[in-house]
């Protein structure tokens, strides 16, 4: 698979995990792809905690279910009806969680490039995740990014040291297929914006100029 094929085929997976557990050699290839990402000041501020204990997966899934309920209850009726059928995690069915953390102290006090834009630390971790996600797609492995959690719960569950941020819980596992259309589009939550709305030339163009196609959802 070339890189464009992987970019286009990549999907956030919730429902399509096959129930098998990823083998360790494949998992390590994905983690090597993640660990090869660019990072601000070459700090490599990420760590990856591989979680395969059924009890831990089940405990985390219960916590996520609570966060899902809280979100559903915060929605106006029409959005809640759209949200209700959408699955937001495949924690147990994937068989493997990869918790990705960010360590702001990695690299010491003088981080080349982060002195002006502090977010570049977190952004570096996001690039590692995207590397893993694309490599997984090329390997026929699905990934689902779960952010319906409270950091302190994950910190406690998998022993993340103080001072590190929990950036993501990734569900990683073999899949039966990858959907062609993202779930949030298929279930009417929000469509992908046209590229022409996202591309600006010379200066940021107002919505009046680029159109309103990206305003499909109310929030
Ligand atoms: C930072 C981030 C957090 C996300 N958190 C969740 C989540 O908690 N639950 C979920 O079902 N999907 C989550 N997703 C997946 C998005 O919903 C998904 O990427 C988006 O709908 C586009 O679909 P696609 O990835 O299949 O193209 C997250 C994605 C990102 C990048």
Coordinates of N, CA and C and ligand atoms in Angstrom, one line a residue:
X1 N 0.8 -1.2 0.0 CA 0.0 0.0 0.0 C 0.9 1.2 0.0
X2 N 0.7 2.2 -0.9 CA 1.5 3.4 -0.9 C 0.9 4.4 0.1
X3 N 1.6 5.4 0.4 CA 1.2 6.3 1.5 C -0.2 6.9 1.3
X4 N -0.5 7.3 0.0 CA -1.8 7.9 -0.3 C -2.9 6.9 -0.1
X5 N -2.7 5.6 -0.5 CA -3.7 4.6 -0.3 C -4.0 4.5 1.2
X6 N -2.9 4.5 2.0 CA -3.1 4.3 3.4 C -3.9 5.5 4.0
X7 N -3.5 6.7 3.5 CA -4.2 7.9 4.0 C -5.7 7.8 3.7
X8 N -6.0 7.4 2.5 CA -7.4 7.4 2.1 C -8.2 6.2 2.7
X9 N -7.5 5.1 3.0 CA -8.2 3.9 3.5 C -8.4 4.0 5.0
X10 N -7.5 4.8 5.7 CA -7.5 4.9 7.2 C -8.9 5.3 7.7
X11 N -9.3 4.6 8.7 CA -10.7 4.9 9.3 C -10.6 4.8 10.8
X12 N -11.4 5.6 11.5 CA -11.5 5.4 13.0 C -12.4 4.2 13.2
X13 N -11.9 3.2 13.9 CA -12.7 1.9 14.0 C -13.3 1.8 15.3
X14 N -14.6 1.4 15.3 CA -15.2 1.1 16.6 C -15.9 -0.3 16.5
X15 N -16.6 -0.5 15.4 CA -17.4 -1.7 15.3 C -16.8 -2.9 14.5
X16 N -15.7 -2.7 13.9 CA -15.2 -3.7 12.9 C -14.1 -4.6 13.5
X17 N -13.8 -4.5 14.8 CA -12.7 -5.3 15.3 C -13.1 -6.8 15.3
X18 N -12.2 -7.7 14.8 CA -12.6 -9.1 14.6 C -12.6 -9.9 15.9
X19 N -12.1 -9.4 16.9 CA -12.0 -10.2 18.2 C -10.7 -10.9 18.4
X20 N -9.9 -10.9 17.3 CA -8.5 -11.5 17.5 C -7.7 -10.4 18.2
X21 N -6.6 -10.8 18.8 CA -5.6 -9.9 19.4 C -4.4 -9.7 18.4
X22 N -4.0 -8.5 18.3 CA -2.8 -8.3 17.4 C -1.6 -9.0 17.9
X23 N -0.8 -9.6 17.0 CA 0.4 -10.3 17.4 C 1.5 -9.2 17.7
X24 N 2.4 -9.7 18.6 CA 3.4 -8.7 19.2 C 4.3 -8.1 18.1
X25 N 4.7 -8.9 17.1 CA 5.6 -8.4 16.1 C 5.0 -7.3 15.3
X26 N 3.7 -7.5 15.0 CA 3.0 -6.4 14.2 C 2.8 -5.2 15.1
X27 N 2.5 -5.4 16.4 CA 2.3 -4.3 17.3 C 3.6 -3.5 17.4
X28 N 4.7 -4.2 17.5 CA 6.0 -3.5 17.6 C 6.3 -2.7 16.3
X29 N 5.9 -3.2 15.2 CA 6.2 -2.5 13.9 C 5.4 -1.1 14.0
X30 N 4.1 -1.2 14.5 CA 3.3 0.0 14.6 C 3.9 1.0 15.6
X31 N 4.4 0.5 16.7 CA 5.0 1.4 17.7 C 6.3 2.0 17.1
X32 N 7.0 1.2 16.3 CA 8.3 1.7 15.7 C 7.9 2.9 14.7
X33 N 6.8 2.7 14.0 CA 6.3 3.8 13.1 C 6.0 5.0 13.9
X34 N 5.3 4.8 15.0 CA 4.9 5.9 15.9 C 6.2 6.6 16.4
X35 N 7.2 5.8 16.8 CA 8.4 6.3 17.4 C 9.3 7.0 16.4
X36 N 9.0 6.9 15.1 CA 9.8 7.5 14.1 C 9.2 8.9 13.7
X37 N 8.2 9.4 14.4 CA 7.6 10.6 14.0 C 8.5 11.8 14.3
X38 N 8.3 12.9 13.6 CA 9.0 14.2 13.9 C 8.5 14.7 15.2
X39 N 9.4 15.4 15.9 CA 9.0 16.0 17.2 C 9.7 17.3 17.4
X40 N 9.1 18.2 18.1 CA 9.7 19.6 18.4 C 11.0 19.4 19.1
X41 N 12.1 20.0 18.7 CA 13.4 19.9 19.3 C 13.9 18.5 19.4
X42 N 13.3 17.6 18.6 CA 13.6 16.1 18.6 C 13.5 15.5 20.0
X43 N 12.4 16.0 20.7 CA 12.3 15.6 22.1 C 11.7 14.2 22.3
X44 N 10.9 13.8 21.2 CA 10.3 12.5 21.3 C 9.5 12.3 22.7
X45 N 8.5 13.2 22.9 CA 7.9 13.3 24.2 C 6.9 12.3 24.5
X46 N 6.8 11.3 23.7 CA 5.7 10.3 23.8 C 6.2 9.1 24.6
X47 N 5.2 8.4 25.2 CA 5.4 7.0 25.7 C 4.1 6.2 25.4
X48 N 4.3 4.9 25.3 CA 3.2 4.1 24.9 C 3.0 3.0 25.9
X49 N 1.8 2.9 26.5 CA 1.5 1.8 27.5 C 0.6 0.8 26.8
X50 N 1.1 -0.4 26.6 CA 0.3 -1.4 25.9 C -0.6 -2.1 27.0
X51 N -1.9 -2.1 26.8 CA -2.8 -2.7 27.8 C -3.6 -3.8 27.2
X52 N -3.4 -5.0 27.7 CA -4.1 -6.2 27.1 C -4.8 -7.0 28.2
X53 N -4.7 -6.6 29.4 CA -5.3 -7.3 30.5 C -6.9 -7.1 30.4
X54 N -7.6 -8.1 30.3 CA -9.1 -8.1 30.1 C -9.8 -7.2 31.2
X55 N -9.3 -7.4 32.4 CA -9.9 -6.7 33.6 C -9.7 -5.2 33.4
X56 N -8.5 -4.8 33.0 CA -8.2 -3.3 32.8 C -9.0 -2.8 31.6
X57 N -9.1 -3.6 30.5 CA -9.9 -3.1 29.4 C -11.4 -2.9 29.8
X58 N -11.9 -3.9 30.5 CA -13.3 -3.8 30.9 C -13.5 -2.6 31.9
X59 N -12.6 -2.4 32.8 CA -12.8 -1.3 33.7 C -12.8 0.1 33.0
X60 N -11.9 0.2 32.0 CA -11.8 1.4 31.2 C -13.1 1.6 30.4
X61 N -13.6 0.5 29.8 CA -14.8 0.5 29.0 C -16.0 1.0 29.8
X62 N -16.0 0.6 31.1 CA -17.1 1.1 31.9 C -17.0 2.6 32.2
X63 N -15.8 3.0 32.4 CA -15.6 4.5 32.6 C -16.0 5.3 31.3
X64 N -15.6 4.8 30.2 CA -16.0 5.5 28.9 C -17.5 5.5 28.7
X65 N -18.2 4.4 29.1 CA -19.6 4.3 29.0 C -20.3 5.4 29.8
X66 N -19.7 5.7 31.0 CA -20.2 6.8 31.9 C -20.0 8.1 31.2
X67 N -18.8 8.3 30.6 CA -18.6 9.6 29.9 C -19.5 9.8 28.7
X68 N -19.8 8.7 28.1 CA -20.7 8.7 26.9 C -22.1 9.2 27.3
X69 N -22.5 8.6 28.5 CA -23.9 9.0 29.0 C -23.9 10.5 29.3
X70 N -22.8 10.9 30.0 CA -22.7 12.4 30.4 C -22.8 13.3 29.1
X71 N -22.1 12.9 28.1 CA -22.1 13.7 26.8 C -23.6 13.7 26.2
X72 N -24.2 12.5 26.2 CA -25.5 12.3 25.6 C -26.5 13.2 26.3
X73 N -26.4 13.2 27.7 CA -27.3 14.0 28.5 C -27.1 15.5 28.3
X74 N -25.9 15.9 27.8 CA -25.6 17.4 27.7 C -26.2 17.9 26.3
X75 N -26.7 17.0 25.5 CA -27.1 17.4 24.1 C -28.5 17.8 24.1
X76 N -28.8 18.7 23.1 CA -30.3 19.0 22.9 C -30.9 17.8 22.2
X77 N -32.2 17.6 22.3 CA -32.9 16.4 21.9 C -32.6 15.9 20.5
X78 N -32.5 16.8 19.6 CA -32.3 16.4 18.2 C -30.9 15.8 18.0
X79 N -29.9 16.5 18.7 CA -28.5 16.0 18.5 C -28.4 14.7 19.3
X80 N -29.1 14.5 20.4 CA -29.0 13.3 21.2 C -29.5 12.1 20.4
X81 N -30.6 12.4 19.6 CA -31.2 11.3 18.8 C -30.2 10.9 17.7
X82 N -29.4 11.9 17.2 CA -28.4 11.5 16.1 C -27.3 10.8 16.8
X83 N -26.9 11.2 18.0 CA -25.7 10.6 18.7 C -26.0 9.2 19.2
X84 N -27.2 8.9 19.6 CA -27.4 7.7 20.3 C -27.0 6.4 19.6
X85 N -27.2 6.3 18.3 CA -26.7 5.0 17.7 C -25.2 4.9 17.4
X86 N -24.5 6.0 17.7 CA -23.1 6.1 17.3 C -22.3 5.4 18.5
X87 N -21.5 4.4 18.1 CA -20.6 3.7 19.1 C -19.3 4.6 19.2
X88 N -18.8 4.8 20.4 CA -17.7 5.7 20.5 C -16.4 5.0 21.0
X89 N -16.5 3.7 21.0 CA -15.2 2.9 21.4 C -15.3 1.4 21.1
X90 N -14.1 0.8 21.0 CA -14.1 -0.6 20.8 C -13.0 -1.2 21.7
X91 N -13.1 -0.8 22.9 CA -12.0 -1.0 23.9 C -11.8 -2.5 24.1
X92 N -12.9 -3.3 24.4 CA -12.8 -4.7 24.7 C -12.7 -5.5 23.4
X93 N -13.4 -5.1 22.4 CA -13.4 -5.9 21.1 C -12.1 -5.8 20.4
X94 N -11.3 -4.7 20.6 CA -10.0 -4.6 19.9 C -9.0 -5.5 20.6
X95 N -9.1 -5.8 21.9 CA -8.2 -6.6 22.6 C -6.9 -6.0 23.1
X96 N -6.7 -4.8 22.5 CA -5.4 -4.1 22.9 C -5.7 -2.6 23.0
X97 N -5.3 -2.0 24.1 CA -5.3 -0.5 24.2 C -3.8 0.0 24.2
X98 N -3.6 1.1 23.5 CA -2.3 1.7 23.6 C -2.6 3.1 24.2
X99 N -2.1 3.3 25.4 CA -2.3 4.6 26.0 C -1.1 5.5 25.6
X100 N -1.3 6.6 25.1 CA -0.2 7.5 24.6 C -0.1 8.7 25.5
X101 N 1.1 8.9 26.0 CA 1.3 10.0 27.0 C 2.3 11.1 26.4
X102 N 2.2 12.2 27.0 CA 3.1 13.4 26.7 C 3.9 13.8 27.9
X103 N 5.2 13.9 27.8 CA 6.1 14.3 28.9 C 6.7 15.6 28.6
X104 N 6.1 16.7 29.2 CA 6.6 18.1 28.8 C 8.1 18.3 29.3
X105 N 8.6 17.4 30.2 CA 9.9 17.7 30.8 C 11.0 17.0 29.9
X106 N 10.5 16.1 29.0 CA 11.5 15.4 28.1 C 12.3 16.4 27.3
X107 N 13.6 16.3 27.4 CA 14.5 17.2 26.6 C 15.0 18.4 27.4
X108 N 14.6 18.5 28.7 CA 15.1 19.6 29.5 C 14.4 20.9 29.3
X109 N 14.9 22.0 29.9 CA 14.2 23.3 29.9 C 14.3 24.1 28.5
X110 N 15.3 23.7 27.7 CA 15.5 24.5 26.5 C 15.1 23.7 25.2
X111 N 13.8 23.8 24.9 CA 13.3 23.0 23.8 C 13.3 23.9 22.5
X112 N 14.1 23.5 21.6 CA 14.2 24.3 20.3 C 12.9 24.2 19.6
X113 N 12.2 25.4 19.4 CA 11.0 25.4 18.7 C 9.8 25.5 19.6
X114 N 9.9 24.9 20.9 CA 8.7 25.0 21.8 C 8.7 26.3 22.6
X115 N 9.8 27.0 22.5 CA 10.0 28.2 23.3 C 8.9 29.3 22.9
X116 N 8.5 29.2 21.6 CA 7.5 30.1 21.1 C 6.1 29.5 21.0
X117 N 6.0 28.2 20.7 CA 4.7 27.6 20.6 C 4.6 26.4 21.4
X118 N 4.1 26.5 22.6 CA 4.1 25.4 23.6 C 3.3 24.2 23.1
X119 N 2.3 24.4 22.3 CA 1.5 23.3 21.9 C 2.3 22.3 21.0
X120 N 3.4 22.7 20.5 CA 4.2 21.8 19.6 C 4.6 20.5 20.3
X121 N 4.6 20.5 21.6 CA 4.9 19.3 22.4 C 3.7 18.3 22.2
X122 N 2.5 18.7 22.4 CA 1.3 17.8 22.2 C 1.2 17.5 20.7
X123 N 1.5 18.4 19.9 CA 1.3 18.2 18.4 C 2.3 17.1 18.0
X124 N 3.5 17.0 18.6 CA 4.5 16.0 18.3 C 3.9 14.6 18.6
X125 N 3.2 14.5 19.7 CA 2.6 13.2 20.1 C 1.5 12.9 19.1
X126 N 0.7 13.9 18.7 CA -0.3 13.6 17.7 C 0.3 13.0 16.4
X127 N 1.4 13.5 16.0 CA 2.1 13.0 14.8 C 2.5 11.5 15.0
X128 N 3.0 11.2 16.2 CA 3.3 9.8 16.5 C 2.1 8.9 16.3
X129 N 0.9 9.4 16.8 CA -0.3 8.7 16.7 C -0.7 8.5 15.3
X130 N -0.6 9.6 14.5 CA -1.0 9.4 13.1 C -0.1 8.5 12.3
X131 N 1.2 8.5 12.7 CA 2.2 7.5 12.1 C 1.7 6.1 12.4
X132 N 1.3 5.8 13.6 CA 0.9 4.5 14.0 C -0.4 4.1 13.3
X133 N -1.3 5.1 13.1 CA -2.6 4.9 12.5 C -2.4 4.5 11.0
X134 N -1.5 5.2 10.4 CA -1.3 4.9 8.9 C -0.6 3.6 8.7
X135 N 0.4 3.3 9.6 CA 1.1 2.0 9.5 C 0.1 0.9 9.8
X136 N -0.8 1.1 10.7 CA -1.8 0.1 11.1 C -2.7 -0.2 9.9
X137 N -3.1 0.9 9.2 CA -3.9 0.7 8.0 C -3.2 -0.1 7.0
X138 N -1.9 0.1 6.8 CA -1.2 -0.6 5.8 C -1.0 -2.1 6.2
X139 N -1.1 -2.4 7.5 CA -0.9 -3.7 8.0 C -2.3 -4.4 8.1
X140 N -3.4 -3.8 7.7 CA -4.7 -4.4 7.9 C -5.2 -4.4 9.4
X141 N -4.7 -3.5 10.2 CA -5.0 -3.4 11.6 C -5.9 -2.1 11.8
X142 N -6.9 -2.2 12.6 CA -7.7 -1.0 12.8 C -7.3 -0.3 14.1
X143 N -7.6 1.0 14.1 CA -7.3 1.9 15.3 C -8.5 2.7 15.5
X144 N -8.9 2.8 16.8 CA -9.9 3.8 17.2 C -9.4 4.7 18.3
X145 N -9.6 6.0 18.1 CA -9.0 6.9 19.1 C -10.2 7.2 20.1
X146 N -10.0 6.9 21.4 CA -11.0 7.2 22.4 C -10.5 8.4 23.2
X147 N -11.4 9.4 23.3 CA -11.1 10.5 24.2 C -12.2 10.8 25.2
X148 N -13.2 9.9 25.3 CA -14.3 10.0 26.2 C -13.7 9.4 27.6
X149 N -12.9 10.2 28.2 CA -12.4 9.7 29.5 C -11.9 10.9 30.3
X150 N -11.8 10.7 31.6 CA -11.1 11.7 32.5 C -9.7 11.2 32.7
X151 N -8.8 12.1 32.5 CA -7.3 11.8 32.5 C -7.0 11.1 33.8
X152 N -7.5 11.6 34.9 CA -7.1 11.0 36.2 C -7.5 9.5 36.4
X153 N -8.6 9.2 35.7 CA -9.0 7.8 35.8 C -8.0 6.9 35.0
X154 N -7.6 7.3 33.8 CA -6.6 6.6 33.1 C -5.2 6.6 33.8
X155 N -4.9 7.7 34.3 CA -3.6 7.8 35.1 C -3.5 6.8 36.2
X156 N -4.6 6.7 36.9 CA -4.7 5.7 38.0 C -4.7 4.3 37.5
X157 N -5.5 4.0 36.4 CA -5.7 2.7 35.9 C -4.4 2.1 35.4
X158 N -3.6 2.9 34.7 CA -2.4 2.3 34.1 C -1.1 2.9 34.6
X159 N -1.2 3.7 35.7 CA 0.0 4.1 36.4 C 0.8 5.2 35.7
X160 N 0.2 6.1 35.1 CA 0.9 7.2 34.4 C 1.5 8.2 35.5
X161 N 2.8 8.4 35.4 CA 3.4 9.3 36.5 C 2.9 10.7 36.5
X162 N 2.9 11.3 37.6 CA 2.5 12.8 37.7 C 3.4 13.6 36.7
X163 N 2.8 14.6 36.2 CA 3.6 15.5 35.3 C 3.4 15.1 33.8
X164 N 3.0 13.9 33.5 CA 2.7 13.5 32.1 C 1.2 13.7 31.8
X165 N 0.9 14.0 30.6 CA -0.5 14.1 30.2 C -0.9 12.8 29.4
X166 N -2.1 12.4 29.6 CA -2.6 11.3 28.8 C -3.2 11.9 27.5
X167 N -2.7 11.6 26.4 CA -3.1 12.2 25.1 C -4.2 11.3 24.5
X168 N -4.1 10.0 24.6 CA -5.1 9.2 23.8 C -5.1 7.8 24.4
X169 N -6.2 7.2 24.3 CA -6.3 5.7 24.4 C -6.7 5.2 23.0
X170 N -5.8 4.4 22.4 CA -6.0 3.9 21.1 C -6.4 2.4 21.2
X171 N -7.6 2.1 20.6 CA -8.0 0.7 20.5 C -7.3 0.2 19.2
X172 N -6.5 -0.9 19.4 CA -5.7 -1.4 18.2 C -6.0 -2.9 18.0
X173 N -6.5 -3.3 16.9 CA -6.7 -4.7 16.7 C -7.0 -5.1 15.2
X174 N -6.9 -6.4 14.9 CA -7.3 -6.8 13.6 C -8.8 -6.5 13.3
X175 N -9.1 -6.3 12.0 CA -10.5 -5.9 11.7 C -11.0 -6.8 10.6
X176 N -12.3 -6.9 10.5 CA -13.0 -7.6 9.4 C -13.0 -6.8 8.1
X177 N -13.1 -5.5 8.3 CA -13.1 -4.5 7.1 C -12.9 -3.1 7.7
X178 N -12.6 -2.2 6.8 CA -12.6 -0.8 7.1 C -13.8 -0.1 6.4
X179 N -14.6 0.7 7.1 CA -15.7 1.4 6.4 C -15.1 2.4 5.4
X180 N -15.8 2.6 4.4 CA -15.3 3.6 3.4 C -15.7 5.0 3.8
X181 N -16.8 5.1 4.6 CA -17.3 6.5 5.0 C -17.2 6.5 6.5
X182 N -16.6 7.6 7.1 CA -16.5 7.7 8.6 C -17.9 7.5 9.2
X183 N -17.9 6.9 10.4 CA -19.2 6.7 11.1 C -19.9 8.0 11.4
X184 N -19.2 9.1 11.7 CA -19.9 10.3 12.0 C -20.6 10.9 10.8
X185 N -20.1 10.6 9.6 CA -20.8 11.0 8.4 C -22.0 10.0 8.2
X186 N -21.7 8.7 8.3 CA -22.8 7.7 8.0 C -24.0 7.9 8.9
X187 N -23.7 8.3 10.1 CA -24.9 8.5 11.1 C -25.4 9.9 11.2
X188 N -24.9 10.8 10.2 CA -25.5 12.1 10.1 C -25.0 13.1 11.2
X189 N -23.9 12.8 11.8 CA -23.4 13.8 12.9 C -22.7 15.0 12.3
X190 N -21.8 14.7 11.4 CA -21.1 15.8 10.7 C -20.4 15.3 9.4
X191 N -20.5 16.1 8.3 CA -19.8 15.7 7.1 C -18.4 16.2 7.0
X192 N -17.6 15.6 6.2 CA -16.3 16.2 5.9 C -16.4 17.5 5.1
X193 N -15.7 18.5 5.4 CA -15.8 19.8 4.7 C -15.1 19.6 3.3
X194 N -15.6 20.3 2.3 CA -14.9 20.2 1.0 C -13.5 20.8 1.1
X195 N -12.6 20.3 0.4 CA -11.2 20.8 0.5 C -11.2 22.3 0.1
X196 N -12.1 22.7 -0.8 CA -12.0 24.1 -1.3 C -12.4 25.1 -0.1
X197 N -13.1 24.6 0.9 CA -13.4 25.4 2.1 C -12.2 25.6 3.0
X198 N -11.3 24.6 2.9 CA -10.2 24.6 3.9 C -9.0 25.3 3.3
X199 N -8.9 25.5 2.0 CA -7.7 26.0 1.4 C -7.9 27.5 1.1
X200 N -7.0 28.3 1.6 CA -7.0 29.8 1.4 C -5.8 30.2 0.7
X201 N -5.9 31.2 -0.1 CA -4.7 31.7 -0.8 C -4.4 33.1 -0.4
X202 N -3.1 33.3 -0.1 CA -2.5 34.6 0.3 C -3.1 35.1 1.7
X203 N -4.4 35.1 1.9 CA -5.0 35.5 3.2 C -6.2 34.6 3.5
X204 N -6.5 34.6 4.8 CA -7.6 33.7 5.2 C -8.9 34.3 4.6
X205 N -9.6 33.6 3.8 CA -10.8 34.1 3.2 C -12.0 33.9 4.1
X206 N -13.0 34.9 4.1 CA -14.1 34.8 5.0 C -15.0 33.7 4.5
X207 N -15.9 33.2 5.3 CA -16.9 32.2 5.0 C -17.8 32.6 3.8
X208 N -18.0 33.9 3.7 CA -18.8 34.4 2.6 C -18.2 34.1 1.3
X209 N -16.9 34.1 1.3 CA -16.2 33.9 0.0 C -16.1 32.3 -0.2
X210 N -15.8 31.6 0.8 CA -15.5 30.1 0.6 C -16.8 29.3 0.6
X211 N -17.9 29.9 1.1 CA -19.2 29.2 1.2 C -19.4 28.6 2.6
X212 N -20.6 28.0 2.7 CA -21.0 27.6 4.0 C -21.2 26.1 4.1
X213 N -20.6 25.3 3.2 CA -20.8 23.9 3.2 C -20.3 23.2 4.5
X214 N -19.3 23.9 5.2 CA -18.8 23.3 6.4 C -19.6 23.6 7.6
X215 N -20.8 24.2 7.4 CA -21.6 24.5 8.6 C -22.7 23.5 8.8
X216 N -22.5 22.3 8.3 CA -23.6 21.3 8.3 C -24.2 21.1 9.6
X217 N -23.4 20.9 10.7 CA -23.9 20.6 12.0 C -24.1 21.9 12.8
X218 N -25.0 21.8 13.8 CA -25.2 23.0 14.6 C -24.1 23.3 15.6
X219 N -23.2 22.3 15.9 CA -22.1 22.6 16.8 C -20.9 21.8 16.5
Ligands
LIG1 C1 -8.2 13.8 18.8 C2 -9.2 12.8 18.4 C3 -10.1 12.3 19.4 C4 -11.1 11.4 19.0 N1 -11.9 10.9 20.0 C5 -12.9 10.0 19.7 C6 -13.7 9.4 20.6 O1 -13.6 9.6 21.9 N2 -14.7 8.5 20.3 C7 -14.8 8.2 18.9 O2 -15.7 7.3 18.6 N3 -14.0 8.7 18.0 C8 -13.1 9.6 18.3 N4 -12.3 10.1 17.3 C9 -12.4 9.7 15.9 C10 -13.2 10.8 15.1 O3 -14.5 10.8 15.4 C11 -12.9 10.4 13.6 O4 -11.6 10.5 13.4 C12 -13.7 11.3 12.7 O5 -15.1 11.2 12.8 C13 -13.3 11.1 11.2 O6 -13.5 9.7 10.9 P1 -12.3 8.9 10.3 O7 -11.2 9.0 11.3 O8 -12.8 7.5 10.1 O9 -11.9 9.6 9.0 C14 -11.3 11.0 17.7 C15 -10.4 11.5 16.7 C16 -9.4 12.4 17.1 C17 -8.4 12.8 16.0

